Short mmCIF file of C-alpha atoms and ligand atoms in Angstrom, two decimals:
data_model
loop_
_atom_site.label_atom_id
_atom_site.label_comp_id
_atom_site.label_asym_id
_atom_site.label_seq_id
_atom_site.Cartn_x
_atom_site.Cartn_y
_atom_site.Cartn_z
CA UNK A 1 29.21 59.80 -94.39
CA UNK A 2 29.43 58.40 -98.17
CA UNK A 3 32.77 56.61 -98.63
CA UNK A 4 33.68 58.19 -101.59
CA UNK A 5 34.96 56.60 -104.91
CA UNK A 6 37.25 59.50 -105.66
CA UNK A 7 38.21 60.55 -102.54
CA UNK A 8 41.36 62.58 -103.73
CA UNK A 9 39.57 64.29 -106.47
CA UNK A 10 37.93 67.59 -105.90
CA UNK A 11 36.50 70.17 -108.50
CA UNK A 12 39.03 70.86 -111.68
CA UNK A 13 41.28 73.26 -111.96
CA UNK A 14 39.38 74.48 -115.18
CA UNK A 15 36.62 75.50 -113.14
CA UNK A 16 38.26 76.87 -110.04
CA UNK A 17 40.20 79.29 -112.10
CA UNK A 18 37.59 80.01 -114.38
CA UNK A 19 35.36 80.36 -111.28
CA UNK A 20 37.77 82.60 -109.88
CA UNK A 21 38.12 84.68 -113.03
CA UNK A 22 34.31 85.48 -113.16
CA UNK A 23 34.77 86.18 -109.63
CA UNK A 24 37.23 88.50 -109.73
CA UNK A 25 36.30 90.63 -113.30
CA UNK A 26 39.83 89.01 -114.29
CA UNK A 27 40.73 88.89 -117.79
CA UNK A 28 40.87 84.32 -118.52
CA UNK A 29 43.51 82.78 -120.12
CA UNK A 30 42.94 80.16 -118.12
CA UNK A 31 40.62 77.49 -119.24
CA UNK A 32 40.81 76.39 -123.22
CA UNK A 33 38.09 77.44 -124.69
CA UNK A 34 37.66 80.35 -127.52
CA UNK A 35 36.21 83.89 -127.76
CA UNK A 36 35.15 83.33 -130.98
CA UNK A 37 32.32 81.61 -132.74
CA UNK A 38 32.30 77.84 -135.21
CA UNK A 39 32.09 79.01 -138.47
CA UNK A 40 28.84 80.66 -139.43
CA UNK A 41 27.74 78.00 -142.46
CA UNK A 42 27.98 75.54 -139.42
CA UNK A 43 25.64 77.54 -137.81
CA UNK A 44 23.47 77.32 -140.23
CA UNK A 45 23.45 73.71 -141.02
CA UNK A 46 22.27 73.54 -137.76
CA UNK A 47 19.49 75.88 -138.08
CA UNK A 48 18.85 73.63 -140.83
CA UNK A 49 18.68 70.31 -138.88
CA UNK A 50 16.66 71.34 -135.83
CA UNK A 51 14.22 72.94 -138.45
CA UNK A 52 14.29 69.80 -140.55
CA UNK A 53 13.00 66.63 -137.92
CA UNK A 54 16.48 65.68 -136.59
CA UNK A 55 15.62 66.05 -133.20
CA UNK A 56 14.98 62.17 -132.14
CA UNK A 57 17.90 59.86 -131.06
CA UNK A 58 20.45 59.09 -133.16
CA UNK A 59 21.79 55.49 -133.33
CA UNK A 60 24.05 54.79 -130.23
CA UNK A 61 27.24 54.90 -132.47
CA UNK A 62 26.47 57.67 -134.07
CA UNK A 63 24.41 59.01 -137.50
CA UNK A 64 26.32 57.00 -140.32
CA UNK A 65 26.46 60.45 -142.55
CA UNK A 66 29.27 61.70 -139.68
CA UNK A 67 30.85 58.55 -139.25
CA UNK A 68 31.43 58.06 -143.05
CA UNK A 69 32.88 61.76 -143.23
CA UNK A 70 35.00 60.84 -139.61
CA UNK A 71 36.50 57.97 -141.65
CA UNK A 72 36.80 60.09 -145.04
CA UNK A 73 39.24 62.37 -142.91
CA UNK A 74 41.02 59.83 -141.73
CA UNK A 75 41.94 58.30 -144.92
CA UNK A 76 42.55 61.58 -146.20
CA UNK A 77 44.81 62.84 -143.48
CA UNK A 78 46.38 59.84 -141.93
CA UNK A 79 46.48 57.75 -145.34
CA UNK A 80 43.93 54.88 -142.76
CA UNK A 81 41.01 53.17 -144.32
CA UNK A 82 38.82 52.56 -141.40
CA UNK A 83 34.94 50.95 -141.48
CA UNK A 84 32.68 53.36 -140.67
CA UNK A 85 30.23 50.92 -139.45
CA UNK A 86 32.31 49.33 -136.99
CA UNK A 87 35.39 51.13 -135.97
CA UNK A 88 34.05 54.76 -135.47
CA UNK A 89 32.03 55.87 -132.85
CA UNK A 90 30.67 59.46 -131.89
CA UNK A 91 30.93 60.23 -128.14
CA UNK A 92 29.98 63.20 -126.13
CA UNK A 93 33.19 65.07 -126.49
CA UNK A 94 36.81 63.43 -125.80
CA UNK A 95 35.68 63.32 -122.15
CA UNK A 96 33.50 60.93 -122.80
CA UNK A 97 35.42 59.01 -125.25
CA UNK A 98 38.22 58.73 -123.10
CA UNK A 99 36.52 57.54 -119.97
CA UNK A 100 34.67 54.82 -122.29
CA UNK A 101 37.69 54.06 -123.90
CA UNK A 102 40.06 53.85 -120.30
CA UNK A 103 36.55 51.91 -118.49
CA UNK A 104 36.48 49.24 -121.83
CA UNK A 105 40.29 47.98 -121.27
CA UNK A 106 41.44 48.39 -117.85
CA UNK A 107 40.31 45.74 -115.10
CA UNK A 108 41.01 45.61 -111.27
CA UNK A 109 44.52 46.18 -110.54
CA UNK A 110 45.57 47.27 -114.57
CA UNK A 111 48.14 49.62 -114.24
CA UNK A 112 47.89 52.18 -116.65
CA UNK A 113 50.80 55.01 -117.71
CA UNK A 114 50.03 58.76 -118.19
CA UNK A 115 52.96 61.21 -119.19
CA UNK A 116 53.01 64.22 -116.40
CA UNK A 117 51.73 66.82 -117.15
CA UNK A 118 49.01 64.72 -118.07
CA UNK A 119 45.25 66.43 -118.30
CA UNK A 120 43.32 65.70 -115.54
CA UNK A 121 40.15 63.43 -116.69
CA UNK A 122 42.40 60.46 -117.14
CA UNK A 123 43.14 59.22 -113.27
CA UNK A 124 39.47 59.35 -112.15
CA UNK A 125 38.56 57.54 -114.78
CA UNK A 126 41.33 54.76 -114.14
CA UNK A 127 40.47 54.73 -110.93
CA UNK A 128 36.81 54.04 -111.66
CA UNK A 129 38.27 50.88 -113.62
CA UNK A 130 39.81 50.07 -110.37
CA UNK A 131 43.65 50.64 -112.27
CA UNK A 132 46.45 52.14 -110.91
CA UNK A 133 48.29 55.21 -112.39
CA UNK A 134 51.56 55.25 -113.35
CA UNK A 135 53.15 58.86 -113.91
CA UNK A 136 55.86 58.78 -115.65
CA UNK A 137 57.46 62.66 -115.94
CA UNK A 138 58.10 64.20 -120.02
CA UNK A 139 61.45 64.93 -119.70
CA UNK A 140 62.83 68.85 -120.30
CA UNK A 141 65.43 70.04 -122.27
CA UNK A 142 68.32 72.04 -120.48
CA UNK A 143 66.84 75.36 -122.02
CA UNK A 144 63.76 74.49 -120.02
CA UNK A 145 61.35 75.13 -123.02
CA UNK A 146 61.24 71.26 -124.81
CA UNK A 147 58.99 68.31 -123.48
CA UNK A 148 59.37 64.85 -124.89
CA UNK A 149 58.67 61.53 -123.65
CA UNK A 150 61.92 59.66 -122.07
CA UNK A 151 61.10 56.64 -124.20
CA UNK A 152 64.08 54.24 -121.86
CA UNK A 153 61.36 55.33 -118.76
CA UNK A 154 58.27 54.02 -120.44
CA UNK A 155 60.02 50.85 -121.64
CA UNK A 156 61.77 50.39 -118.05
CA UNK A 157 58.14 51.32 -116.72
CA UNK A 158 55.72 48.06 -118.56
CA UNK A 159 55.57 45.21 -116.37
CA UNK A 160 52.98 42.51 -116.46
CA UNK A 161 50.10 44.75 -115.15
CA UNK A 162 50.32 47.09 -117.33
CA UNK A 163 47.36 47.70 -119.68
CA UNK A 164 47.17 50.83 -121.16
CA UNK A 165 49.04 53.39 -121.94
CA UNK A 166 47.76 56.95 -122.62
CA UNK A 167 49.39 59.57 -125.31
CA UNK A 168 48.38 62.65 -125.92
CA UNK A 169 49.91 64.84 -128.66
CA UNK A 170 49.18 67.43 -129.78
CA UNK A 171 50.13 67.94 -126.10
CA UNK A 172 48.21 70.30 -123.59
CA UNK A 173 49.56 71.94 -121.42
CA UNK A 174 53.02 71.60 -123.43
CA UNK A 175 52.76 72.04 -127.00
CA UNK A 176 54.89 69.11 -127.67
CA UNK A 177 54.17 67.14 -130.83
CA UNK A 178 55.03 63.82 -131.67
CA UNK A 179 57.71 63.54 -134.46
CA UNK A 180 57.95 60.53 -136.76
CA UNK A 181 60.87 58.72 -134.70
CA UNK A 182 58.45 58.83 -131.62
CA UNK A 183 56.12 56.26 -133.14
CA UNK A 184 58.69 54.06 -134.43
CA UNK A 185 60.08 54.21 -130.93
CA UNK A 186 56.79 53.76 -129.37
CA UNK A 187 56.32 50.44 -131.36
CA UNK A 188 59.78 48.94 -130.75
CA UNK A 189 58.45 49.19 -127.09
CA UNK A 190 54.89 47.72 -127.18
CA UNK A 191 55.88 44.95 -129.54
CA UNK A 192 55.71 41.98 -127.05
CA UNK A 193 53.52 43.36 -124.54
CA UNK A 194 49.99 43.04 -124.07
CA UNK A 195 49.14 46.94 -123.72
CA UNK A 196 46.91 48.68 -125.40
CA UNK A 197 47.21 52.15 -126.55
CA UNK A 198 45.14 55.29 -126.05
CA UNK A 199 46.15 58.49 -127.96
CA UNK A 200 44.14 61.67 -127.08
CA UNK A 201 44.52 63.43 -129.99
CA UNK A 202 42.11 66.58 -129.62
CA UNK A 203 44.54 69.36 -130.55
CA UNK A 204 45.21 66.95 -134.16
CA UNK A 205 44.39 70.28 -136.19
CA UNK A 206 46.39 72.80 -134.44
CA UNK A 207 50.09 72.13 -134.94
CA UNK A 208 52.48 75.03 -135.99
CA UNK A 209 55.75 75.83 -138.42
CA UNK A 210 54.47 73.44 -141.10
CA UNK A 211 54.92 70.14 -139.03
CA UNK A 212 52.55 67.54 -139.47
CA UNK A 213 50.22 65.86 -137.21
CA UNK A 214 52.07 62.57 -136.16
CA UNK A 215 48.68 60.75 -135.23
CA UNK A 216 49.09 56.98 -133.99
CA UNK A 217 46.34 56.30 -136.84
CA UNK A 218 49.31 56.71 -139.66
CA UNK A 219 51.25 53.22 -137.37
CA UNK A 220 49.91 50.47 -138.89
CA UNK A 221 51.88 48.35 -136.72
CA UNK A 222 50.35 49.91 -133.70
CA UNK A 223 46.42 49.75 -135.37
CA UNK A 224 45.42 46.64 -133.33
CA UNK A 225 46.43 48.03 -130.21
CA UNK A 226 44.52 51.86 -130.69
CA UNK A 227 41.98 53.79 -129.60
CA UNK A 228 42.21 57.14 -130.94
CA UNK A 229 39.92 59.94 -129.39
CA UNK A 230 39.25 63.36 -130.97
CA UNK A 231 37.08 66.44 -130.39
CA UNK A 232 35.26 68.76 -132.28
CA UNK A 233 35.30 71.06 -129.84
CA UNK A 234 39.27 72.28 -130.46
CA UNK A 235 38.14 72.35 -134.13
CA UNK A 236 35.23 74.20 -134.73
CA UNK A 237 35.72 76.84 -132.37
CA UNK A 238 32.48 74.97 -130.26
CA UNK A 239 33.81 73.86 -126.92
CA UNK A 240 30.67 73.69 -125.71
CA UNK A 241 28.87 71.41 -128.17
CA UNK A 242 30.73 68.80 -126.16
CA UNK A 243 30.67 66.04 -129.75
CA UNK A 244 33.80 64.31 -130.12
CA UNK A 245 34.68 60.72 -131.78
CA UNK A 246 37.07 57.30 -130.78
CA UNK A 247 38.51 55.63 -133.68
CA UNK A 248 38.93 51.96 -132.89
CA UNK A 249 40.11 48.48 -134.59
CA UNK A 250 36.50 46.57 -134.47
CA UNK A 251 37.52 44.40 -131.39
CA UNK A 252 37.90 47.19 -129.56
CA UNK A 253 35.14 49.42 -130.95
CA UNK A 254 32.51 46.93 -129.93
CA UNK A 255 33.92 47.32 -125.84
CA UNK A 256 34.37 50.80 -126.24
CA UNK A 257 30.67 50.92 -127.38
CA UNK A 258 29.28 48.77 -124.98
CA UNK A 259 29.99 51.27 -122.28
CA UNK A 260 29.35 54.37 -124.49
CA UNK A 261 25.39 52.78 -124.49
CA UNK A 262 24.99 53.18 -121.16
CA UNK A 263 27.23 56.39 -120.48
CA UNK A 264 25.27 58.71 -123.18
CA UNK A 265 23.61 55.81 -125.28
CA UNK A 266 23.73 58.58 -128.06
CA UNK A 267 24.63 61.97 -128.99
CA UNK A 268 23.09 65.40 -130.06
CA UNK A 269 21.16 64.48 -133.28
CA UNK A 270 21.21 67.60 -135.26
CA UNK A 271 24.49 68.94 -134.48
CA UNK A 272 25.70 65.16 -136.30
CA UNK A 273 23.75 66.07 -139.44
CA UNK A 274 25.12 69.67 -139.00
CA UNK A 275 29.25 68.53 -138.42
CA UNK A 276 28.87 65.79 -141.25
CA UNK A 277 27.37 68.53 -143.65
CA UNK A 278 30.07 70.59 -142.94
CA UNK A 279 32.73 68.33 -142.88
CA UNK A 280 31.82 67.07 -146.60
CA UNK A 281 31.56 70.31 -148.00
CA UNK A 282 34.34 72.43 -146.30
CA UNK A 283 37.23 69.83 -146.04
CA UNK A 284 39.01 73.03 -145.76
CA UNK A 285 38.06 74.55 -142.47
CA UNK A 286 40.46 72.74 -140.29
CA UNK A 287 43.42 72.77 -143.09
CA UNK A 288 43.40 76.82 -142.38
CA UNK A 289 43.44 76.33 -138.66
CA UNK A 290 47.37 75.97 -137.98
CA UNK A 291 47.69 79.38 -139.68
CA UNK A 292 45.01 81.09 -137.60
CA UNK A 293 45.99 79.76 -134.74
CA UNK A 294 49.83 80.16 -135.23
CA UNK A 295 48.60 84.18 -136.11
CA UNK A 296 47.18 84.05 -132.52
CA UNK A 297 50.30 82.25 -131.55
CA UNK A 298 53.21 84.84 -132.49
CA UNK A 299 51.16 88.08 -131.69
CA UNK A 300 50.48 87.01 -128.20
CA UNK A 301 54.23 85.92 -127.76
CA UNK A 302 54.84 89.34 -129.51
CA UNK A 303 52.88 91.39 -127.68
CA UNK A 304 55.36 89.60 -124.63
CA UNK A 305 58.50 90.86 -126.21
CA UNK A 306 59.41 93.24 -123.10
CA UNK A 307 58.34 91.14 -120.37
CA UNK A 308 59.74 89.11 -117.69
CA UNK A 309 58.77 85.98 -118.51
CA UNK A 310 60.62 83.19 -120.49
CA UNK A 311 58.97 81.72 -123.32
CA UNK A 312 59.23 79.40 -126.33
CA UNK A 313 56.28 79.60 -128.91
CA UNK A 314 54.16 76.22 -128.63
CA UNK A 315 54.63 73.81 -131.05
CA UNK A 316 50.94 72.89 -130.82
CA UNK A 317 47.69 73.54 -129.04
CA UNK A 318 45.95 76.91 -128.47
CA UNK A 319 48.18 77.04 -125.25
CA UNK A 320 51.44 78.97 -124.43
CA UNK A 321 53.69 78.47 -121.24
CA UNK A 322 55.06 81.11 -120.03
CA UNK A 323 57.81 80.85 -117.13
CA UNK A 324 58.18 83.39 -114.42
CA UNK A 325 61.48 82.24 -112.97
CA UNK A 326 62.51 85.92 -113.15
CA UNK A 327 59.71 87.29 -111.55
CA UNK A 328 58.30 85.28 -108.49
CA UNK A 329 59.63 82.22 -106.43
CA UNK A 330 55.88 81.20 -105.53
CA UNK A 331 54.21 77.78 -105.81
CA UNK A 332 52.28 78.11 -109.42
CA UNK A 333 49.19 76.90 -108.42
CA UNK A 334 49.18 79.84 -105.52
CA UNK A 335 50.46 82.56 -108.20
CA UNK A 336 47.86 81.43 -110.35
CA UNK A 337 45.26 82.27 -107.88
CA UNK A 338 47.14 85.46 -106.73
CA UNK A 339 47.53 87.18 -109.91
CA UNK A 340 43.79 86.47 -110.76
CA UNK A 341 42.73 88.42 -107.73
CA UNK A 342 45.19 90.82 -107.34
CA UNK A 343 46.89 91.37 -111.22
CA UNK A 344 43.35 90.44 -113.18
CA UNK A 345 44.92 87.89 -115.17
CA UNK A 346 43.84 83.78 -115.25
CA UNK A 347 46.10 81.57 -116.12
CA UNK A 348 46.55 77.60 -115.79
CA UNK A 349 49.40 76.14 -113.13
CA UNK A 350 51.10 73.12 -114.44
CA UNK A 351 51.74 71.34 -111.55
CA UNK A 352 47.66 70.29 -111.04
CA UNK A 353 48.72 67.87 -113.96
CA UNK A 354 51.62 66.29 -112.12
CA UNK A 355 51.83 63.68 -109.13
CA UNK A 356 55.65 65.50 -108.95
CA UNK A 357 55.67 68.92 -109.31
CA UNK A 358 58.68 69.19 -111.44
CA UNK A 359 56.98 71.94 -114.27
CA UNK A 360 58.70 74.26 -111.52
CA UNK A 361 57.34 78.25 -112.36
CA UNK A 362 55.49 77.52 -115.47
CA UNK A 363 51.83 79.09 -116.03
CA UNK A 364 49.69 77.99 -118.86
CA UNK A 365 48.06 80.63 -121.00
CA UNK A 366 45.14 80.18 -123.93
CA UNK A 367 45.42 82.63 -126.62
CA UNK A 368 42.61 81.28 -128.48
CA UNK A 369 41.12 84.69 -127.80
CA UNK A 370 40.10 87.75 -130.22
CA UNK A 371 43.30 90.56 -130.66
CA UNK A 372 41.62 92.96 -128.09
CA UNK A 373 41.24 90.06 -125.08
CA UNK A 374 45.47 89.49 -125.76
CA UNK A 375 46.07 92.61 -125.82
CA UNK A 376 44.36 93.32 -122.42
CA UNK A 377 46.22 90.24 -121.13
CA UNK A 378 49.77 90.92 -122.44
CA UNK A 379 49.84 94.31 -121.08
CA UNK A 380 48.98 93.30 -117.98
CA UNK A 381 51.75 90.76 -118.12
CA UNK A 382 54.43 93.09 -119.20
CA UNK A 383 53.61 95.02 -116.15
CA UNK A 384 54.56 92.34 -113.30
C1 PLP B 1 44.02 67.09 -123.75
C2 PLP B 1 42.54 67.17 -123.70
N1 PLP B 1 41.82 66.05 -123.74
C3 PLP B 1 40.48 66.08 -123.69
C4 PLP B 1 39.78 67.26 -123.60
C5 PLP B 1 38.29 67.24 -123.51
O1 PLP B 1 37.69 67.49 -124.74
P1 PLP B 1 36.10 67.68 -124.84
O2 PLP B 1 35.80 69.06 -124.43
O3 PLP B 1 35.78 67.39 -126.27
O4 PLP B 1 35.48 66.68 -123.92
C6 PLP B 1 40.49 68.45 -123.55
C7 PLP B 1 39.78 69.74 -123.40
O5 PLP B 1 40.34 70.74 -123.06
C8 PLP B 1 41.90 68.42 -123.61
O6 PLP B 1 42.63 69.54 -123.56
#
């Protein structure tokens, strides 16, 4: 018998549900992907590329077309001037860049702190460091609906092991965004410790009502201490394409890319010429994506309007929680399961993403689906 490394992990919930979805003919609002396709002049930059030679190995950090236009955003949206040359590098997805970024920093015995419900990739990957996870619970507002990080917790939390600590807002499963006070707050805390930070930001294009994107890259006071991971994926409707980027001061961009070499070594050539094409001539495409997605947003939580569950609109992400406190008592990860077999509706539970299950009846649902797809789903909703 193999002594395992992971010995508490088993397969993610992503793919059981999905799994079970396929399985079942249900309709799947559970895992985050979309029903719709990137943005057809994408698609043909592509086209372009694979029909053009790009089909040999990029360099290991990336083509220096897409890290140019990487750091180009950045300036542009986050007001940081970062070198493209050293301090961005394109992963395979966030996956990757997270589990480089987590394996670059954290040594035997690091303790590391995750907010609960915090998505699933991250412990594995500390525990392939050999750290330790701390959980430390988002706190809830008395309505039930608001997550935020209980900032006296984290600071009450650092000791001298800890190493790392890991944001991630635009939060999923949540919604919950980071507001301006949060990074101030965040700073105060970190001043005179030696942790570094790690802010999964994939959802950085979808936030809703007009609020900005609080992204640590705008804290110059936190800059030395941040590695900032991103995905395409969320923003060009392309979860699959699995390309995805970790902004880094240099110091930490050089460890980050010592174990990106030997994870990947590099990634998909012509889909690099393809994204930094597109991202220099349609700055636009992710500037329209809180309204589309906020569209999707309020006519899924429309179409709920006579149903039983309780619900807040997300603040963020393509994700909605819905809580059935009115309608069933059940454990969420076992009502998940049941109402994909018997109801025909996927869903996420929250409590996979917690070492406590405090998220109590709360199902995640993706509505990054075409109008028919949430129609199905809502009407099946309204009907339990
Ligand atoms: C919070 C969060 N981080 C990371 C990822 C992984 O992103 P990618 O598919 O680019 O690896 C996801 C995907 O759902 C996510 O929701």
């Amino acid at each position: 018998m193999i002594s395992s490394k992971l010995p508490d992990v088993g397969t993610t919930i992503f793919t059981v549900m999905s799994q079970l979805a396929t399985d079942t003919g249900a309709i799947n609002l559970s895992q985050g992907f979309p029903s719709f396709d990137p943005p057809q002049e994408l698609l043909e930059r592509i086209n372009h590329h694979l029909n053009s030679g790009a089909n040999q190995y990029a360099p290991m950090a990336g083509i220096p077309l897409l890290r140019t236009a990487i750091a180009e955003k950045t300036r542009r949206l986050q007001g940081r001037t970062v070198d493209s040359d050293h301090e961005v590098t394109v992963c395979c997805g966030a996956t990757e860049g997270l589990f480089c970024a987590i394996q670059a920093v954290v040594r035997a015995g690091d303790e590391v702190i995750v907010f609960d419900p915090a998505y699933d990739s991250y412990e594995p990957a500390i525990a392939l460091a050999g750290g330790i996870t701390r959980h430390i619970p988002l706190s809830i507002d008395d309505d039930g609906f608001e997550f935020s990080v209980d900032w006296q917790q984290l600071a009450d939390s650092i000791n001298d092991k800890t190493r790392l600590i890991i944001v991630n807002f635009p939060h999923n499963p949540t919604g919950a965004i980071f507001e301006a006070a949060d990074l101030d707050r965040l700073a105060d805390i970190v001043r005179d410790t030696d942790c570094y930070l790690l802010s999964d930001e994939v959802y950085e294009h979808i936030v809703f009502d007009n609020a900005p994107h609080r992204s640590l890259l705008s804290n110059d006071e936190l800059w030395e201490r941040m590695m900032v991971v991103s995905s395409f994926g969320k923003t060009f409707h392309a979860t699959g394409w699995k390309i995805g980027y970790c902004i880094a001061p240099k110091y930490l961009s050089e460890e980050f890319r010592k174990i990106h070499q030997f994870a990947t070594f590099s990634i998909n050539t012509p889909m690099q010429f393809a994204i930094a094409d597109f991202l220099m001539s349609d700055p636009g495409f992710y500037e329209q994506l809180p309204a589309f997605y906020q569209e999707k947003r309020d006519y899924f939580c429309g179409l709920l309007n006579e149903s039983r569950f309780g619900l807040r609109p997300a603040h963020s992400t393509f994700f909605q929680i819905l809580n059935y406190s009115e309608i069933s008592s059940e454990v969420d990860l076992e009502l998940a399961q049941q109402w994909t077999r018997e109801k025909g509706i996927a869903s996420i539970p929250l409590s996979v993403f917690c070492e406590e299950p405090f998220t109590g009846t709360r199902l995640r649902f993706c509505f990054a689906k075409d109008n028919a797809t949430l129609e199905a789903a809502a009407e099946k909703l309204c009907a339990l």
